[in-house]
Coordinates of C-alpha atoms in Angstrom, one line a residue:
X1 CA 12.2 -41.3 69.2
X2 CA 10.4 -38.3 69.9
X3 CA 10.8 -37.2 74.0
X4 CA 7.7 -36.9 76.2
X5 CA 7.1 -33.2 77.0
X6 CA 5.5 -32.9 80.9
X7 CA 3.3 -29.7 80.9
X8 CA 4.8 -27.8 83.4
X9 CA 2.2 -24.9 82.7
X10 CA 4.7 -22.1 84.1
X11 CA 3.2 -19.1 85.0
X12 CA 3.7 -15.7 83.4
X13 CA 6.7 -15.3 85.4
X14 CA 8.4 -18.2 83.7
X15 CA 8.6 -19.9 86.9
X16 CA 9.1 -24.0 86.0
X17 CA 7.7 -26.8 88.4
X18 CA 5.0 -29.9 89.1
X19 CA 2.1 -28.5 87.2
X20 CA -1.3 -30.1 88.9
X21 CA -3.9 -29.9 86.8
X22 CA -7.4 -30.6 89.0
X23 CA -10.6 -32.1 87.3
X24 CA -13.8 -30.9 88.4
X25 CA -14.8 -34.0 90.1
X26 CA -11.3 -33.6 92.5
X27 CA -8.6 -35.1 90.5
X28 CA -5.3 -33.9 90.9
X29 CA -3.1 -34.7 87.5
X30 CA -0.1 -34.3 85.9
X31 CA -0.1 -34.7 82.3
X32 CA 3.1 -36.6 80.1
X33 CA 2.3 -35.0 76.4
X34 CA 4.6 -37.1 73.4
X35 CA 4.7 -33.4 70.5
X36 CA 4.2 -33.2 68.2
X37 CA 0.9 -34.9 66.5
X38 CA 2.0 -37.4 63.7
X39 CA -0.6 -37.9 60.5
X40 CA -2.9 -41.4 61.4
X41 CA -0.8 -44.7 59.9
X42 CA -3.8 -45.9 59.8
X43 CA -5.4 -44.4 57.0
X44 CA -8.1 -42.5 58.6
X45 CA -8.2 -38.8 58.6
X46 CA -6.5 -37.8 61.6
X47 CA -3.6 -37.0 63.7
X48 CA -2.5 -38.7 66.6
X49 CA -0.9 -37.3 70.0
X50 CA 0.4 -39.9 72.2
X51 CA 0.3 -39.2 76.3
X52 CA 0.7 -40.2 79.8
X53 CA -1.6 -38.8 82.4
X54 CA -0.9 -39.6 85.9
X55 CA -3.4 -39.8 89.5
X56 CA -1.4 -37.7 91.7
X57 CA -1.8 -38.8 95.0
X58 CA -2.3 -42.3 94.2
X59 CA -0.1 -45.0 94.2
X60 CA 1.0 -45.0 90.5
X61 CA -2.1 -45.1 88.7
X62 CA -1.8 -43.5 85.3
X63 CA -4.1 -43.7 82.2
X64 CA -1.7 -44.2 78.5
X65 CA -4.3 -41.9 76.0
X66 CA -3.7 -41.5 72.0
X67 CA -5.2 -38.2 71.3
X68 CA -7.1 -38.5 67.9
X69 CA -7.5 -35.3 66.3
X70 CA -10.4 -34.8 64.0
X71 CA -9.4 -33.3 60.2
X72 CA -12.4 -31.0 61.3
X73 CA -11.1 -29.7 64.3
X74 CA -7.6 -29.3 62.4
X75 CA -9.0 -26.3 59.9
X76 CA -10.0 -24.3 62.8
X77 CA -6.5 -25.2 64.8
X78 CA -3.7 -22.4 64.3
X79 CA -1.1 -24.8 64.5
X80 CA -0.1 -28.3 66.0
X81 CA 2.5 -27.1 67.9
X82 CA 2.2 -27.0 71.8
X83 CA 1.8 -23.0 72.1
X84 CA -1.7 -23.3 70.0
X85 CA -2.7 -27.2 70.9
X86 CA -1.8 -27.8 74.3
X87 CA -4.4 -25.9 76.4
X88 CA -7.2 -27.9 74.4
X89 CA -5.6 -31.0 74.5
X90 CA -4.8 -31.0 77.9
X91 CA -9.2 -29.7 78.6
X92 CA -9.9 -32.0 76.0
X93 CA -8.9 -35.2 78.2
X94 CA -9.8 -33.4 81.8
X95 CA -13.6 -33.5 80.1
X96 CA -13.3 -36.8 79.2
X97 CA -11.5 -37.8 82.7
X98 CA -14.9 -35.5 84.1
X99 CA -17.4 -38.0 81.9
X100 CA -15.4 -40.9 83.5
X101 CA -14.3 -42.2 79.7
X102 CA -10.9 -42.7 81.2
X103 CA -9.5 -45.4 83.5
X104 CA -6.7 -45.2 86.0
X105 CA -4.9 -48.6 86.3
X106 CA -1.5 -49.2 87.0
X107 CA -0.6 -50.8 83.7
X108 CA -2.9 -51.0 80.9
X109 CA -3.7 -50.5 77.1
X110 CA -3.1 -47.5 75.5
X111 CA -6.7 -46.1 75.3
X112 CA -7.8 -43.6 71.9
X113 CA -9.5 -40.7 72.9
X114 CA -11.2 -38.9 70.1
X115 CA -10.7 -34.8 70.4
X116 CA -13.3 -33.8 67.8
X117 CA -16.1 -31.0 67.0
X118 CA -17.8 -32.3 70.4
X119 CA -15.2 -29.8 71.9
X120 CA -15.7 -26.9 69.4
X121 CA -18.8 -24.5 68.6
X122 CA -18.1 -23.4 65.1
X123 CA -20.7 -20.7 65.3
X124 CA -19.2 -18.9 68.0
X125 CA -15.8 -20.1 67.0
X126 CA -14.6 -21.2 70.7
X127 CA -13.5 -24.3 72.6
X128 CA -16.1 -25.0 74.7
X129 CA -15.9 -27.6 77.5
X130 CA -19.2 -26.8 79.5
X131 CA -20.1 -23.6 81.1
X132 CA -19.4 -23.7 85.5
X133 CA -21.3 -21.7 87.5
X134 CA -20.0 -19.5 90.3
X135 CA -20.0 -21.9 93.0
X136 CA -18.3 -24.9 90.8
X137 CA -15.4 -22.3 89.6
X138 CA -14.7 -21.7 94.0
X139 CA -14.8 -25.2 94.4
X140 CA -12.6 -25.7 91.9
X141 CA -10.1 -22.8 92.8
X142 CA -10.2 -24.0 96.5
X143 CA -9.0 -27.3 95.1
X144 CA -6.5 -26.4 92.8
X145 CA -4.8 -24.1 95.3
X146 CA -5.1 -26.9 97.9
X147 CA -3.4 -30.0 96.1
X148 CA -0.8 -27.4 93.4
X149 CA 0.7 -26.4 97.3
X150 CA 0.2 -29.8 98.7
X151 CA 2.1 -31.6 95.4
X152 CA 3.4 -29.1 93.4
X153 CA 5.2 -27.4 96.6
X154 CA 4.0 -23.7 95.6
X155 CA 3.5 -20.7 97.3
X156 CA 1.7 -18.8 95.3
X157 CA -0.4 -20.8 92.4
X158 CA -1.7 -18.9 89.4
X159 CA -5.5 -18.9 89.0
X160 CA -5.1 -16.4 86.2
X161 CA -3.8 -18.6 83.9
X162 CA -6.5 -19.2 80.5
X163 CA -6.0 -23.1 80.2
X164 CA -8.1 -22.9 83.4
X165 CA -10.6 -20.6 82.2
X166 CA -10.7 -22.4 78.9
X167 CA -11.8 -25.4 81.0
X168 CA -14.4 -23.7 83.3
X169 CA -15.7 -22.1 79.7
X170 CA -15.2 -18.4 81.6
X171 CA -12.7 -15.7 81.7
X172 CA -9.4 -15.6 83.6
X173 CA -11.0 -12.4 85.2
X174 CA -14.2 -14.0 86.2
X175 CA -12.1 -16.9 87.8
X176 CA -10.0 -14.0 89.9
X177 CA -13.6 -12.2 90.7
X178 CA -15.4 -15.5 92.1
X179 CA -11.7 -16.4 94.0
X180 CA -11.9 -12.8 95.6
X181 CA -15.9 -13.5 96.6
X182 CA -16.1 -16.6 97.3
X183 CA -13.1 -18.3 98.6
X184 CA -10.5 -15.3 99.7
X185 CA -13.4 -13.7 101.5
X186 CA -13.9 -16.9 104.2
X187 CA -10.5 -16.3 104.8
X188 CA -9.0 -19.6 102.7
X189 CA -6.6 -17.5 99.8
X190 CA -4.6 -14.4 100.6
X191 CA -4.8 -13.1 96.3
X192 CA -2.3 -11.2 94.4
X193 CA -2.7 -10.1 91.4
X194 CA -3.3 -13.3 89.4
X195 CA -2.3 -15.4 92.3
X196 CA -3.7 -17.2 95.5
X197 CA -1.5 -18.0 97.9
X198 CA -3.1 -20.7 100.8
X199 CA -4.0 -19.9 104.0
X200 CA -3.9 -22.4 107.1
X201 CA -7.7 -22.7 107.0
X202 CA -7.5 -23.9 103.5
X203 CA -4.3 -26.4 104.5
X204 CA -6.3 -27.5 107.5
X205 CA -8.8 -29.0 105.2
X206 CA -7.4 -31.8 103.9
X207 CA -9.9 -34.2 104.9
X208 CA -12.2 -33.0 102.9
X209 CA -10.3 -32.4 99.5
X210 CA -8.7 -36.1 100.2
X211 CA -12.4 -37.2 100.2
X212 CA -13.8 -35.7 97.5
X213 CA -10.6 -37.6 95.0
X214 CA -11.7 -41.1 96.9
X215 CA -15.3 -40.2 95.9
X216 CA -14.1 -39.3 92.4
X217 CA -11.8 -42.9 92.0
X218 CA -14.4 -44.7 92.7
X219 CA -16.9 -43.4 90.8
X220 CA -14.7 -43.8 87.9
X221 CA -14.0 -47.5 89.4
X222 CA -16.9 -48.3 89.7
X223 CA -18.4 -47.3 86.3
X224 CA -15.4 -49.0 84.3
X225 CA -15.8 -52.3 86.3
X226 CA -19.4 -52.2 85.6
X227 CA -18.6 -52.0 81.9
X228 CA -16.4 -54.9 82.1
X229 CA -18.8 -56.9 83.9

């Protein structure tokens, strides 16, 4: 039996730890991935990616998720190996966590998420995951710093680092830029280099970041009971 992988996302300093990965909406998660994809026993045309992602924060809510690949998205995939597939897959089910198509329960079904051409422009030959503006990318930095400190017990937290970019549909420098502009300039990140590194002002807002991921449960609460009736 194949073992489940955490993404750890270390930085380019090879430094291991609790990797939280924030949705837009406030989420903090970890993500539990099964590698490698296994061809659909099913017979349809696909491959299948088995995972675990987990509600930091929360009192063990978690979502089970079988990542179907599309054999379109395949061709334009390097490989399935984590180095090439995990930064989509991993933006792949944030979107979907962002559209509220995932539920967080504390036992459930295993729910299939489909990671298809929706997530791919073939004419400009890019992931694309819906373009943030400015003041969404400081919100989401201020965030990310806030809970990868809080949970992840980090100093310093990489905001350089592409899987993030990926997901904001930006550059890793324009992340930096807007960091420097618009969140290190009200005195909330001390930056180095590709790093941010929380000040007390940011710490001292835990309120409001706490706030924001009640809002975003439920939201996603409210929309899945809703559809159950």
């Amino acid at each position: 039996m194949t073992q489940g992988k955490a993404s750890s996302g270390t930085g380019p300093e090879g430094r291991p730890g609790k990797k939280i990965w924030m949705t837009l909406s406030g989420l903090p998660l970890t993500f539990r991935l099964e590698w490698p994809f296994h061809k659909s026993t099913s017979g349809a045309d696909f491959w299948v990616l088995h995972g675990d992602i987990r509600l930091e924060n929360s009192e063990g809510l978690h979502a089970q998720v079988a990542v179907n690949l599309s054999a379109t998205v395949r061709e334009v995939m390097p490989s399935l190996e984590p180095k090439d597939a995990e930064a989509p897959v991993i933006n792949a089910l944030r979107k979907e966590v962002d559209r509220r198509q995932i539920e967080f329960v504390k036992s459930g079904k295993l729910l299939p998420v489909a990671f298809s051409s929706r997530h791919y422009d073939f004419k400009r030959a890019k992931w694309v995951f819906g373009k943030s503006s400015d003041e969404v990318i400081a919100e989401f930095v201020e965030r990310k710093v806030f809970w990868q400190t809080r949970l992840g017990g980090e100093t310093k937290v990489w905001i350089g680092d592409p899987v993030e970019a990926q997901y904001l549909e930006t550059s890793s420098g324009h992340v930096l830029e807007v960091a420097g502009r618009l969140v290190a300039a009200q005195g909330l990140l001390r930056i180095d280099s590709e790093f941010a590194e929380a000040t007390q002002g940011l710490m001292g807002q835990s309120k409001r970041f706490e706030a924001a991921m009640r809002t975003a449960v439920q939201e996603l609460e409210m929309k899945h009971a809703f559809e159950r009736g």
